[in-house]
Tab-separated table of C-alpha atoms in Angstrom:
chain	number	residue	atom	x	y	z
A	1	GLN	CA	0.026	-0.040	0.014
A	2	ALA	CA	1.661	3.265	-1.154
A	3	PRO	CA	0.955	6.684	0.400
A	4	ARG	CA	-1.726	8.707	-1.338
A	5	ASP	CA	0.924	11.120	-2.677
A	6	GLY	CA	2.633	8.427	-4.595
A	7	ARG	CA	5.822	8.245	-2.424
A	8	GLU	CA	7.611	4.851	-2.255
A	9	LEU	CA	7.630	3.198	1.049
A	10	SER	CA	10.930	1.923	2.632
A	11	MET	CA	11.082	-1.834	3.234
A	12	THR	CA	9.760	-3.025	6.617
A	13	GLU	CA	12.346	-4.330	8.999
A	14	LYS	CA	11.246	-7.931	9.683
A	15	ILE	CA	12.219	-8.610	13.314
A	16	TYR	CA	10.758	-12.220	13.240
A	17	GLU	CA	13.355	-13.243	10.774
A	18	GLN	CA	16.199	-12.747	13.247
A	19	ASN	CA	14.472	-13.230	16.506
A	20	ALA	CA	11.200	-15.089	16.710
A	21	SER	CA	10.987	-14.659	20.594
A	22	VAL	CA	10.301	-10.944	20.357
A	23	ILE	CA	6.856	-10.426	21.767
A	24	LYS	CA	6.762	-6.579	22.166
A	25	PHE	CA	8.302	-3.937	19.909
A	26	GLU	CA	8.196	-0.248	19.004
A	27	ALA	CA	7.429	0.929	15.446
A	28	ARG	CA	6.078	3.788	13.352
A	29	VAL	CA	3.128	3.766	10.995
A	30	LEU	CA	4.198	4.232	7.233
A	31	SER	CA	0.750	4.042	5.799
A	32	CYS	CA	-2.822	3.112	6.525
A	33	ALA	CA	-5.549	2.402	3.981
A	34	LYS	CA	-9.098	1.003	4.078
A	35	GLY	CA	-9.093	-2.573	2.919
A	36	LYS	CA	-11.676	-5.253	2.425
A	37	LYS	CA	-11.419	-6.747	5.935
A	38	GLY	CA	-10.422	-3.702	7.918
A	39	PHE	CA	-7.637	-1.129	7.803
A	40	ASP	CA	-4.328	-2.151	6.203
A	41	VAL	CA	-1.439	-0.807	8.169
A	42	VAL	CA	2.241	-0.812	7.168
A	43	LEU	CA	4.824	-0.320	9.780
A	44	ASP	CA	8.581	0.516	9.462
A	45	ARG	CA	9.366	-2.544	11.503
A	46	THR	CA	7.369	-5.519	12.710
A	47	ALA	CA	7.523	-8.702	14.652
A	48	PHE	CA	4.152	-9.936	13.276
A	49	TYR	CA	4.741	-12.958	10.951
A	50	PRO	CA	2.757	-12.692	7.694
A	51	GLU	CA	1.104	-15.858	6.335
A	52	GLY	CA	3.384	-17.821	4.028
A	53	GLY	CA	5.591	-20.850	3.706
A	54	GLY	CA	2.755	-23.096	5.100
A	55	GLN	CA	2.610	-21.152	8.440
A	56	PRO	CA	-0.404	-18.944	9.415
A	57	TYR	CA	-0.023	-15.331	10.337
A	58	ASP	CA	0.367	-13.885	13.798
A	59	THR	CA	-2.310	-11.939	15.651
A	60	GLY	CA	-2.106	-9.465	18.450
A	61	ARG	CA	-2.466	-5.686	18.767
A	62	LEU	CA	-0.999	-2.241	18.136
A	63	GLU	CA	-1.166	0.195	21.114
A	64	VAL	CA	-1.066	4.023	20.966
A	65	SER	CA	-1.397	5.519	24.432
A	66	GLU	CA	-4.696	4.165	25.754
A	67	THR	CA	-5.990	3.050	22.330
A	68	ARG	CA	-5.660	-0.590	21.394
A	69	VAL	CA	-5.929	-1.707	17.691
A	70	GLN	CA	-6.402	-5.385	17.123
A	71	VAL	CA	-4.317	-7.054	14.403
A	72	LEU	CA	-6.657	-9.458	12.714
A	73	GLU	CA	-4.585	-10.754	9.886
A	74	VAL	CA	-1.014	-10.167	8.501
A	75	HIS	CA	0.045	-10.733	4.842
A	76	SER	CA	2.919	-9.948	2.611
A	77	ARG	CA	2.112	-7.788	-0.378
A	78	SER	CA	4.512	-6.352	-2.869
A	79	GLY	CA	7.386	-6.908	-0.419
A	80	GLN	CA	5.673	-5.091	2.422
A	81	VAL	CA	4.154	-6.642	5.566
A	82	VAL	CA	0.512	-5.522	5.749
A	83	HIS	CA	-1.372	-5.687	9.132
A	84	THR	CA	-5.125	-5.745	8.777
A	85	CYS	CA	-6.444	-3.980	11.815
A	86	ASP	CA	-9.974	-3.270	13.189
A	87	LYS	CA	-9.244	0.479	13.512
A	88	PRO	CA	-7.285	3.027	11.346
A	89	LEU	CA	-4.015	4.589	12.523
A	90	GLU	CA	-2.537	7.890	11.429
A	91	GLU	CA	0.556	7.858	9.237
A	92	GLY	CA	3.692	8.678	11.321
A	93	THR	CA	2.064	7.456	14.600
A	94	ALA	CA	4.413	5.676	16.995
A	95	VAL	CA	2.923	2.336	18.071
A	96	THR	CA	3.754	-0.535	20.414
A	97	GLY	CA	3.252	-3.944	18.788
A	98	ILE	CA	2.270	-6.903	21.045
A	99	ILE	CA	2.239	-10.420	19.612
A	100	ASP	CA	-0.301	-13.098	20.754
A	101	TRP	CA	2.471	-15.215	22.192
A	102	ASP	CA	0.354	-18.277	22.884
A	103	ARG	CA	-0.598	-18.482	19.187
A	104	ARG	CA	2.955	-17.725	17.967
A	105	PHE	CA	4.731	-20.243	20.300
A	106	ASP	CA	2.267	-22.940	19.236
A	107	LEU	CA	2.906	-22.218	15.567
A	108	MET	CA	6.767	-22.244	16.420
A	109	GLN	CA	6.394	-25.622	18.110
A	110	GLN	CA	4.479	-27.174	15.137
A	111	HIS	CA	6.715	-25.743	12.464
A	112	SER	CA	9.943	-26.685	14.142
A	113	GLY	CA	8.597	-30.252	14.845
A	114	GLU	CA	7.723	-30.618	11.215
A	115	HIS	CA	11.308	-29.602	10.221
A	116	ILE	CA	12.753	-32.182	12.586
A	117	VAL	CA	10.490	-35.009	11.267
A	118	SER	CA	11.016	-34.019	7.637
A	119	GLY	CA	14.802	-33.758	7.999
A	120	LEU	CA	15.173	-37.035	9.748
A	121	ALA	CA	12.970	-38.807	7.284
A	122	HIS	CA	15.154	-37.368	4.479
A	123	ALA	CA	18.378	-38.484	6.157
A	124	LEU	CA	17.049	-41.993	7.127
A	125	TRP	CA	15.411	-43.021	3.826
A	126	GLY	CA	15.813	-40.204	1.290
A	127	CYS	CA	12.216	-39.021	1.551
A	128	GLU	CA	11.509	-35.573	0.109
A	129	ASN	CA	8.918	-33.197	1.778
A	130	VAL	CA	6.506	-32.482	-1.153
A	131	GLY	CA	3.706	-30.840	0.939
A	132	PHE	CA	3.293	-29.244	4.370
A	133	HIS	CA	0.274	-27.757	6.088
A	134	LEU	CA	0.089	-26.254	9.523
A	135	GLY	CA	-3.558	-26.587	10.464
A	136	ALA	CA	-5.528	-25.355	13.515
A	137	GLU	CA	-5.596	-28.931	14.958
A	138	VAL	CA	-2.871	-30.943	13.280
A	139	VAL	CA	0.242	-30.674	11.022
A	140	THR	CA	0.393	-32.754	7.806
A	141	ILE	CA	3.469	-33.654	5.951
A	142	ASP	CA	3.539	-35.320	2.584
A	143	LEU	CA	6.587	-37.457	1.881
A	144	SER	CA	7.627	-38.637	-1.535
A	145	LEU	CA	8.246	-42.214	-0.392
A	146	PRO	CA	5.972	-44.767	1.394
A	147	LEU	CA	6.768	-45.657	4.997
A	148	THR	CA	5.821	-48.712	7.034
A	149	SER	CA	4.240	-48.424	10.506
A	150	GLU	CA	7.579	-49.666	11.868
A	151	GLN	CA	9.476	-46.831	10.013
A	152	CYS	CA	6.875	-44.224	11.357
A	153	LEU	CA	7.513	-45.507	14.967
A	154	HIS	CA	11.337	-45.297	14.334
A	155	LEU	CA	10.900	-41.780	13.019
A	156	GLU	CA	8.864	-40.678	15.964
A	157	GLU	CA	11.347	-42.076	18.456
A	158	ASP	CA	14.376	-40.444	16.653
A	159	ALA	CA	12.574	-37.155	16.537
A	160	ASN	CA	11.833	-37.111	20.212
A	161	ARG	CA	15.470	-38.234	21.075
A	162	TYR	CA	16.576	-35.175	19.104
A	163	ILE	CA	14.235	-32.990	20.912
A	164	TRP	CA	15.650	-34.101	24.301
A	165	LEU	CA	19.208	-33.161	23.190
A	166	ASP	CA	18.009	-29.483	23.391
A	167	ILE	CA	20.226	-28.360	20.482
A	168	PRO	CA	20.228	-24.712	19.533
A	169	VAL	CA	18.650	-23.784	16.210
A	170	GLU	CA	20.701	-21.786	13.811
A	171	ILE	CA	19.350	-19.043	11.515
A	172	SER	CA	21.535	-17.624	8.719
A	173	PHE	CA	21.541	-15.821	5.497
A	174	PRO	CA	24.639	-17.328	3.712
A	175	PRO	CA	26.446	-15.415	0.912
A	176	PRO	CA	25.956	-16.904	-2.578
A	177	GLU	CA	29.223	-18.810	-2.595
A	178	LYS	CA	28.556	-20.436	0.741
A	179	LEU	CA	24.892	-21.179	-0.168
A	180	ALA	CA	25.922	-22.845	-3.417
A	181	ALA	CA	28.020	-25.364	-1.470
A	182	LEU	CA	25.463	-25.924	1.269
A	183	GLN	CA	23.190	-29.049	1.252
A	184	TYR	CA	19.743	-27.813	2.184
A	185	ARG	CA	16.164	-28.814	1.553
A	186	SER	CA	14.019	-26.641	-0.662
A	187	LYS	CA	10.845	-27.354	-2.685
A	188	LYS	CA	11.849	-24.991	-5.428
A	189	GLU	CA	14.841	-23.135	-6.953
A	190	LEU	CA	15.743	-20.013	-5.035
A	191	SER	CA	17.526	-16.828	-5.965
A	192	GLY	CA	18.664	-13.749	-4.036
A	193	GLN	CA	19.079	-13.749	-0.288
A	194	VAL	CA	18.072	-17.123	1.192
A	195	ARG	CA	17.227	-17.676	4.837
A	196	ILE	CA	18.546	-20.988	6.108
A	197	VAL	CA	17.014	-22.608	9.279
A	198	GLU	CA	19.194	-25.522	10.673
A	199	PHE	CA	18.522	-28.029	13.258
A	200	PRO	CA	22.124	-29.317	13.481
A	201	GLY	CA	22.151	-33.034	13.082
A	202	ALA	CA	18.534	-33.286	11.996
A	203	ASP	CA	17.715	-30.760	9.238
A	204	CYS	CA	18.909	-27.923	7.112
A	205	CYS	CA	16.270	-26.076	5.173
A	206	ALA	CA	15.422	-22.841	3.271
A	207	CYS	CA	12.611	-21.318	5.422
A	208	CYS	CA	10.936	-18.034	6.017
A	209	GLY	CA	9.005	-19.177	9.096
A	210	THR	CA	9.399	-18.696	12.877
A	211	HIS	CA	11.109	-21.360	14.971
A	212	VAL	CA	12.040	-22.253	18.553
A	213	ARG	CA	15.353	-21.353	19.938
A	214	THR	CA	16.383	-24.867	20.832
A	215	SER	CA	14.969	-28.186	19.897
A	216	GLY	CA	13.913	-28.910	23.557
A	217	GLN	CA	11.310	-26.151	23.210
A	218	VAL	CA	9.394	-28.357	20.740
A	219	GLY	CA	8.632	-30.444	23.905
A	220	LEU	CA	7.169	-33.541	22.230
A	221	ILE	CA	6.259	-34.902	18.909
A	222	LYS	CA	3.398	-37.450	18.402
A	223	LEU	CA	2.675	-39.010	15.075
A	224	LEU	CA	-1.066	-39.581	14.831
A	225	SER	CA	-1.478	-41.370	11.510
A	226	SER	CA	0.088	-42.187	8.252
A	227	GLN	CA	-1.713	-43.103	4.983
A	228	LYS	CA	-0.773	-43.639	1.398
A	229	PHE	CA	-0.658	-40.411	-0.538
A	230	ARG	CA	0.195	-40.456	-4.195
A	231	GLU	CA	3.496	-42.240	-4.461
A	232	GLY	CA	4.426	-41.625	-0.910
A	233	VAL	CA	2.770	-41.089	2.480
A	234	ARG	CA	0.867	-38.389	4.287
A	235	ILE	CA	1.701	-38.209	8.051
A	236	GLU	CA	-0.401	-36.296	10.590
A	237	LEU	CA	1.307	-35.129	13.750
A	238	VAL	CA	1.093	-32.726	16.728
A	239	CYS	CA	3.795	-31.175	18.625
A	240	GLY	CA	4.459	-29.408	22.068
A	241	ASN	CA	1.270	-28.380	23.898
A	242	ARG	CA	-0.905	-29.740	21.109
A	243	ALA	CA	0.598	-33.164	21.736
A	244	LEU	CA	0.125	-32.854	25.440
A	245	ARG	CA	-3.555	-31.849	25.014
A	246	TYR	CA	-4.124	-34.791	22.678
A	247	LEU	CA	-2.658	-37.296	25.030
A	248	ASN	CA	-4.599	-35.907	27.975
A	249	GLN	CA	-7.762	-36.349	25.904
A	250	LEU	CA	-6.832	-39.918	25.080
A	251	PHE	CA	-6.077	-40.514	28.791
A	252	GLN	CA	-9.458	-39.219	29.820
A	253	GLN	CA	-11.266	-41.360	27.225
A	254	ASN	CA	-9.333	-44.413	28.248
A	255	SER	CA	-10.051	-43.708	31.908
A	256	GLN	CA	-13.811	-43.753	31.262
A	257	VAL	CA	-13.514	-46.994	29.330
A	258	SER	CA	-11.344	-48.522	32.089
A	259	HIS	CA	-13.955	-47.571	34.676
A	260	LEU	CA	-16.984	-48.789	32.658
A	261	LEU	CA	-15.358	-52.182	31.959
A	262	SER	CA	-13.667	-52.567	35.343
A	263	ALA	CA	-10.279	-53.009	33.600
A	264	LYS	CA	-6.913	-51.677	34.128
A	265	PRO	CA	-5.932	-48.691	32.040
A	266	LEU	CA	-3.452	-50.780	29.892
A	267	LYS	CA	-5.916	-53.671	29.564
A	268	THR	CA	-8.955	-51.841	28.066
A	269	GLY	CA	-8.218	-53.216	24.556
A	270	ALA	CA	-8.563	-56.857	25.831
A	271	ALA	CA	-11.546	-55.840	27.919
A	272	VAL	CA	-13.331	-54.557	24.888
A	273	GLU	CA	-12.501	-57.559	22.807
A	274	ARG	CA	-13.898	-59.755	25.525
A	275	LEU	CA	-17.085	-57.773	25.658
A	276	LEU	CA	-17.527	-57.984	21.988
A	277	GLU	CA	-17.053	-61.772	22.077
A	278	GLU	CA	-19.648	-62.092	24.822
A	279	ASN	CA	-22.167	-59.889	22.945
A	280	ALA	CA	-21.688	-62.041	19.750
A	281	ALA	CA	-22.343	-65.149	21.744
A	282	LEU	CA	-25.481	-63.696	23.309
A	283	LYS	CA	-26.706	-62.703	19.771
A	284	SER	CA	-25.974	-66.249	18.538
């Protein structure tokens, strides 16, 4: 969005590219225009991540004195980071940006977990990541080669062992000569400045997204399912707090079944099988 007098806007400083842990920052409004979903605000610097690379946008707010402006969506347009807000802001206004950290950290855990799983699958069996979606409930990864249930179990165990090592994540913008010699994952040919995200010993990938500081912050990776997809496999997984919530829900469900069948928690499967056999005998 250019100013009404036709002046060119300077490029927005993208704080999230260097430090994804910044929650609060100071900035100045470069422009504000009425958009389809609200008011499109461009800042001179921002920690809000715009939707892209399979990762959803950040939400949060911009504060001016006692006024709070909600950031509803964030997108990249013509090289600028555009914040769709619920209220307008005057050009030149100094604002304080505050990220919705719970949402951001959840997305960081999921995205970093996806990198670890994809990188290890590539190292172990030569699988290429040909698709990635970070949804509201689960993460899906499409791999180019089929995997057995035993391989998926192996992959999950290796991914969690890597998390427990708590290895620092490395972010870099290699010069062309170093980039040419670097072995990294990418779904397409890249030119210009390339941002490399490396989980040493697990993955090296061209990526624009936000990631945890160390592998330990991912917390936990749980593979939920794997099914044939084209020539390869589609894996569903959850990481970090999502994995904890999922396992807690499973525990609560199993506890109810355990109580109803008067069976120990780790014996509910056998108890259900016995119940079905008894039911079949009664029907007969």
